[in-house]
XYZ file of C-alpha atoms in Angstrom:
399
model
C -55.884 -53.326 -0.819
C -53.884 -50.186 -0.010
C -50.227 -49.516 0.652
C -50.969 -49.747 4.398
C -52.590 -53.166 4.038
C -50.070 -54.602 1.548
C -48.567 -57.595 3.311
C -45.834 -58.608 0.881
C -43.837 -57.356 -2.104
C -46.201 -58.948 -4.629
C -49.019 -56.842 -3.147
C -46.929 -53.708 -3.619
C -46.291 -54.642 -7.252
C -50.038 -54.952 -7.789
C -50.556 -51.463 -6.356
C -47.817 -50.064 -8.577
C -49.397 -51.674 -11.637
C -52.718 -50.033 -10.760
C -51.168 -46.561 -10.632
C -48.664 -46.685 -13.493
C -49.337 -46.821 -17.235
C -48.050 -50.003 -18.833
C -45.046 -48.243 -20.392
C -43.849 -47.246 -16.912
C -44.706 -50.440 -15.040
C -43.053 -52.628 -17.664
C -39.872 -50.570 -17.457
C -39.606 -51.511 -13.773
C -40.908 -55.058 -14.005
C -39.323 -56.220 -17.240
C -36.125 -58.052 -18.051
C -34.450 -58.700 -21.414
C -35.008 -61.075 -24.317
C -37.396 -63.842 -23.217
C -37.024 -62.907 -19.533
C -35.729 -66.311 -18.514
C -33.293 -64.569 -16.195
C -36.131 -63.203 -14.070
C -37.373 -66.718 -13.385
C -33.842 -68.008 -12.874
C -33.200 -65.457 -10.122
C -36.293 -66.557 -8.217
C -35.720 -70.261 -8.863
C -32.240 -70.005 -7.327
C -33.704 -68.905 -4.000
C -36.434 -71.554 -4.201
C -33.822 -74.314 -4.494
C -32.686 -73.674 -0.926
C -34.609 -74.380 2.232
C -33.792 -73.137 5.728
C -33.165 -75.685 8.485
C -34.421 -74.292 11.810
C -33.065 -74.909 15.308
C -35.480 -74.755 18.233
C -35.341 -74.333 22.018
C -33.090 -71.312 21.551
C -33.788 -68.098 23.456
C -34.766 -65.657 20.700
C -36.572 -63.182 22.937
C -34.012 -60.523 22.022
C -32.979 -60.390 18.372
C -31.396 -57.674 16.266
C -30.575 -57.304 12.582
C -27.677 -54.839 12.840
C -24.698 -55.214 10.505
C -21.513 -53.232 9.973
C -20.536 -52.378 6.400
C -17.349 -50.454 5.685
C -17.051 -49.267 9.258
C -20.625 -48.000 9.634
C -23.429 -49.781 11.474
C -26.788 -50.221 9.772
C -30.010 -51.408 11.382
C -30.636 -54.283 8.963
C -28.665 -56.401 6.463
C -30.406 -55.011 3.408
C -30.634 -51.860 1.327
C -31.901 -50.296 -1.873
C -30.115 -50.949 -5.169
C -29.325 -48.099 -7.575
C -32.139 -47.438 -10.050
C -32.174 -44.896 -12.863
C -34.895 -42.372 -13.760
C -36.971 -43.081 -10.641
C -38.508 -39.634 -11.042
C -40.369 -40.901 -14.108
C -42.452 -43.128 -11.856
C -43.069 -40.527 -9.154
C -41.630 -37.000 -8.939
C -38.923 -36.793 -6.278
C -38.698 -40.588 -6.012
C -34.931 -40.635 -5.464
C -35.139 -38.338 -2.448
C -38.186 -40.216 -1.152
C -36.191 -43.459 -1.245
C -33.165 -41.803 0.336
C -35.327 -40.543 3.178
C -37.069 -43.878 3.698
C -33.708 -45.674 3.843
C -32.368 -43.133 6.340
C -35.366 -43.592 8.625
C -34.963 -47.371 8.407
C -31.209 -47.112 8.979
C -30.235 -48.996 5.806
C -28.104 -48.054 2.764
C -29.615 -46.304 -0.236
C -27.455 -46.582 -3.356
C -28.246 -43.540 -5.485
C -27.800 -44.090 -9.198
C -25.872 -41.498 -11.161
C -28.788 -41.874 -13.617
C -31.234 -40.651 -10.977
C -33.496 -37.660 -11.496
C -32.646 -36.001 -8.183
C -28.996 -35.162 -7.542
C -26.426 -36.628 -5.206
C -26.119 -33.178 -3.641
C -29.823 -33.246 -2.747
C -29.652 -36.816 -1.473
C -26.666 -36.100 0.766
C -28.437 -33.067 2.185
C -31.449 -35.247 3.003
C -29.742 -38.493 4.119
C -25.971 -38.090 4.567
C -25.374 -41.132 6.767
C -27.013 -43.809 4.630
C -26.597 -42.619 1.011
C -24.013 -44.284 -1.223
C -23.343 -43.166 -4.811
C -23.193 -45.343 -7.933
C -21.337 -44.326 -11.110
C -20.528 -45.782 -14.525
C -17.428 -45.531 -16.625
C -18.295 -42.962 -19.298
C -16.983 -42.447 -22.824
C -15.551 -39.166 -21.596
C -13.673 -40.190 -18.429
C -13.630 -36.600 -17.207
C -17.339 -36.935 -16.403
C -16.698 -39.956 -14.185
C -13.799 -38.123 -12.541
C -15.979 -35.125 -11.832
C -18.717 -37.275 -10.300
C -16.073 -38.779 -8.027
C -14.908 -35.260 -7.144
C -18.471 -34.294 -6.232
C -18.906 -37.431 -4.114
C -15.634 -36.705 -2.326
C -16.638 -33.098 -1.596
C -19.976 -34.314 -0.213
C -18.294 -36.921 2.015
C -20.260 -39.804 0.502
C -19.486 -42.910 2.557
C -19.244 -45.496 -0.239
C -18.753 -45.255 -4.006
C -20.204 -48.008 -6.203
C -19.055 -48.549 -9.789
C -21.231 -50.684 -12.066
C -19.319 -52.789 -14.599
C -22.010 -55.013 -16.151
C -23.325 -52.599 -18.801
C -20.804 -52.537 -21.675
C -23.895 -52.517 -23.903
C -27.609 -52.304 -23.084
C -29.564 -55.550 -23.234
C -32.540 -56.098 -25.524
C -35.375 -54.934 -23.290
C -38.287 -56.157 -25.353
C -41.071 -54.736 -23.200
C -39.558 -51.270 -23.603
C -39.277 -51.782 -27.350
C -42.909 -52.848 -27.675
C -44.121 -49.968 -25.519
C -42.052 -47.342 -27.307
C -39.930 -46.555 -24.259
C -36.986 -45.375 -26.303
C -35.077 -42.168 -26.952
C -36.613 -40.011 -28.223
C -39.904 -41.083 -26.663
C -42.860 -40.695 -29.019
C -46.366 -39.873 -27.793
C -48.186 -42.538 -29.800
C -51.935 -43.088 -29.547
C -51.314 -46.133 -27.369
C -49.081 -44.210 -24.937
C -51.653 -41.410 -24.729
C -54.413 -43.916 -23.978
C -52.282 -45.498 -21.283
C -51.805 -42.078 -19.706
C -55.536 -41.369 -19.789
C -56.182 -44.668 -18.033
C -53.879 -43.633 -15.164
C -54.900 -40.000 -14.509
C -53.145 -39.703 -11.147
C -49.772 -40.614 -12.604
C -50.374 -38.502 -15.703
C -51.204 -35.393 -13.665
C -47.994 -35.831 -11.644
C -46.030 -36.297 -14.865
C -47.447 -33.139 -16.456
C -47.110 -31.044 -13.294
C -43.467 -32.046 -13.136
C -42.901 -30.787 -16.679
C -42.942 -34.102 -18.534
C -39.648 -35.946 -19.013
C -37.808 -35.577 -15.671
C -34.392 -33.972 -15.484
C -31.401 -36.236 -14.739
C -29.881 -33.781 -12.298
C -26.589 -35.603 -11.756
C -25.875 -35.118 -15.460
C -27.142 -31.576 -15.862
C -23.733 -29.927 -15.144
C -22.223 -31.672 -18.175
C -24.871 -30.723 -20.750
C -24.176 -27.009 -21.011
C -25.939 -23.969 -19.658
C -29.687 -23.942 -20.164
C -29.921 -27.604 -21.189
C -33.421 -29.026 -20.877
C -34.319 -32.565 -19.747
C -34.253 -33.976 -23.287
C -30.796 -32.602 -23.971
C -29.467 -33.976 -20.678
C -30.995 -37.401 -21.400
C -29.402 -37.380 -24.851
C -26.019 -36.631 -23.295
C -26.427 -39.502 -20.864
C -27.355 -41.801 -23.741
C -24.298 -40.752 -25.723
C -21.893 -41.249 -22.788
C -23.245 -44.534 -21.469
C -22.796 -47.336 -22.020
C -19.094 -47.148 -22.809
C -18.264 -50.431 -24.573
C -14.571 -49.606 -24.847
C -13.914 -49.523 -21.124
C -11.511 -52.030 -19.580
C -10.022 -52.729 -16.167
C -8.079 -49.496 -16.563
C -11.326 -47.646 -15.808
C -11.597 -49.374 -12.443
C -7.932 -48.631 -11.771
C -8.568 -44.946 -12.516
C -11.590 -44.850 -10.220
C -9.586 -46.520 -7.467
C -6.899 -43.836 -7.795
C -9.414 -40.995 -7.763
C -11.587 -42.278 -4.912
C -10.010 -42.662 -1.475
C -12.995 -44.105 0.389
C -14.590 -47.566 0.331
C -15.058 -48.725 -3.265
C -17.642 -51.358 -4.251
C -17.803 -53.013 -7.678
C -21.314 -53.934 -8.807
C -22.194 -56.539 -11.420
C -19.623 -59.231 -10.621
C -20.559 -62.796 -11.557
C -17.273 -64.504 -12.485
C -14.898 -65.476 -9.662
C -11.882 -64.365 -11.706
C -13.421 -60.912 -12.143
C -13.962 -60.834 -8.393
C -10.297 -61.610 -7.781
C -9.159 -58.974 -10.253
C -11.389 -56.324 -8.694
C -10.008 -57.246 -5.282
C -6.435 -56.993 -6.578
C -7.121 -53.508 -7.955
C -8.286 -52.431 -4.524
C -12.052 -52.896 -4.360
C -13.260 -53.013 -0.764
C -16.470 -54.826 -1.624
C -18.401 -56.474 -4.435
C -22.067 -56.681 -5.372
C -22.788 -60.067 -6.896
C -25.454 -59.143 -9.424
C -26.850 -59.935 -12.847
C -28.437 -56.459 -12.969
C -31.818 -57.812 -11.984
C -31.826 -59.935 -15.161
C -31.896 -56.715 -17.211
C -28.656 -57.248 -19.132
C -27.718 -60.794 -20.198
C -30.791 -63.014 -20.087
C -28.668 -66.168 -20.164
C -26.515 -65.123 -17.198
C -26.558 -67.272 -14.063
C -28.588 -66.221 -11.059
C -26.666 -64.031 -8.654
C -27.335 -66.441 -5.787
C -25.837 -69.338 -7.732
C -22.533 -67.469 -8.104
C -22.382 -66.071 -4.571
C -20.736 -69.119 -2.894
C -18.093 -69.370 -5.629
C -17.237 -65.701 -5.365
C -17.073 -65.919 -1.561
C -14.711 -68.863 -1.868
C -12.561 -66.960 -4.376
C -12.171 -63.698 -2.429
C -12.007 -65.229 1.030
C -13.798 -64.391 4.262
C -12.466 -60.851 4.729
C -14.133 -59.098 1.813
C -17.555 -57.481 2.058
C -19.966 -59.116 -0.381
C -23.445 -57.871 -1.190
C -25.968 -59.431 -3.525
C -28.960 -58.244 -5.520
C -31.334 -59.627 -8.166
C -34.445 -61.587 -7.276
C -34.793 -60.839 -3.551
C -38.497 -60.718 -2.680
C -38.736 -62.179 0.829
C -37.036 -61.866 4.179
C -36.174 -65.544 3.817
C -34.274 -64.682 0.614
C -32.091 -62.320 2.624
C -31.513 -65.059 5.203
C -30.477 -67.525 2.490
C -28.057 -64.994 0.996
C -26.468 -64.426 4.406
C -26.039 -68.178 4.811
C -24.242 -68.385 1.448
C -21.704 -65.692 2.232
C -23.348 -62.306 1.705
C -22.763 -59.499 4.155
C -26.061 -57.865 3.125
C -28.641 -57.977 0.340
C -30.013 -55.268 -1.963
C -33.226 -54.926 -3.939
C -34.375 -52.467 -6.586
C -37.744 -53.336 -8.103
C -39.543 -53.750 -4.758
C -38.427 -50.302 -3.621
C -39.526 -48.791 -6.945
C -42.892 -50.522 -6.686
C -43.307 -49.042 -3.227
C -42.450 -45.464 -4.109
C -44.477 -45.622 -7.334
C -47.520 -46.992 -5.539
C -47.461 -44.868 -2.413
C -44.654 -42.340 -2.267
C -42.877 -42.170 1.097
C -45.476 -44.394 2.794
C -45.065 -47.026 0.077
C -41.266 -46.979 0.258
C -41.349 -47.245 4.034
C -43.832 -50.101 3.860
C -41.531 -52.099 1.570
C -38.624 -51.726 3.991
C -40.875 -52.635 6.901
C -42.081 -55.777 5.120
C -38.507 -56.984 4.666
C -37.600 -56.097 8.260
C -40.621 -57.914 9.668
C -40.187 -60.991 7.488
C -36.488 -61.296 8.276
C -37.210 -60.858 11.974
C -39.719 -63.703 11.904
C -37.310 -65.933 9.991
C -34.559 -65.228 12.522
C -36.875 -66.130 15.374
C -37.863 -69.413 13.778
C -34.253 -70.213 12.850
C -32.931 -69.664 16.367
C -30.823 -66.672 15.318
C -30.286 -63.814 17.733
C -28.325 -61.772 15.181
C -27.148 -62.011 11.592
C -23.835 -63.626 12.517
C -25.807 -66.800 13.333
C -26.481 -67.311 9.620
C -24.293 -69.914 7.971
C -24.289 -72.846 5.575
C -25.313 -75.194 8.380
C -28.728 -73.517 8.275
C -29.326 -74.410 4.619
C -30.442 -77.394 2.625
C -29.911 -77.488 -1.120
C -32.604 -79.394 -3.002
C -30.005 -80.413 -5.580
C -27.603 -82.021 -3.149
C -28.694 -81.970 0.459
C -26.732 -80.115 3.120
C -24.512 -77.151 2.306
C -21.218 -78.099 3.951
C -18.876 -75.154 3.312
C -18.269 -72.854 6.275
C -17.934 -69.075 5.938
C -17.671 -68.362 9.660
C -15.668 -65.165 9.221
C -17.323 -63.973 6.034
C -18.596 -60.727 7.565
C -15.191 -59.469 8.663
C -15.127 -55.797 7.697
C -12.207 -54.313 5.777
């Protein structure tokens, strides 16, 4: 099997595992604690089935959606992911370029290795920027200033990391700061010579370029990583941080990591234009509910006019369809995109996006949908209680 012959996301994960040492693959693949949240995310999608309608003319179908006034070619995109350059040099820009060619959003993490300036130069129409509240709020303010100067379309602020979860795979593998080159890590590297050569040619630990301006002149990658680790997470932050970001940022603002309907309402009241219903890919609170389970409640709370996105656990085009039926405007995924770029660079990233596009297109044809607005609760069955009766007819109205 190669990246060209990979037919689903599980295949791409296998290819990534073959190329990456365990310490790197587990960082992407792992969750926290006992990793029950990973299973819960997938089980939530499995509980729903899609109810098709036939004898509908589906000769001409399209997946286009409008988010925050801009049209995208499909109702999905790439979630923000930190230190992608550890898995393949230049991964952030590779993903930005793949998303631009596919016409879908790429949410660049402020913890990326490439910079937002580089991403906007490569893919200005489809790149969004994600930030955290930092212990020193001037850093967050300056990142917002940079995003404003670059004319970034959408700013995303992540709120679900007041502390970092217990990522047991990372702990076992020694993926900590400072990273130690133990005998086991060295053996892993020797077993994956292609990745190891890329790592060494790139100078070892990759630079977090979005953070380099704040670490002082001449700071190396270790010093920048230490600064990032000292500034995030910021456990003392409150809703005042979101209020500050709303004042500083004049464009569309999306809040990522919302699970509680009351938090959704408060974010909306502060002025958020959209929300990402997310449990951080089950990488924070292992006992948190699946994102999909909370999506209908959050849609009901905020009403039909607010843009809702969802991530965590999306592995099939049918998962995207189910999320649209339950009130999402679009869906995001992180691990699959990282598997793709780690396994095959630009070709791997593009293949992942193509797999989702093809699968969703087939689902739409079988469902009798000519476009994404056809999705609704009438197309779903819930194994726990039969038909899904709520109606979110106007849920995709754009603010």
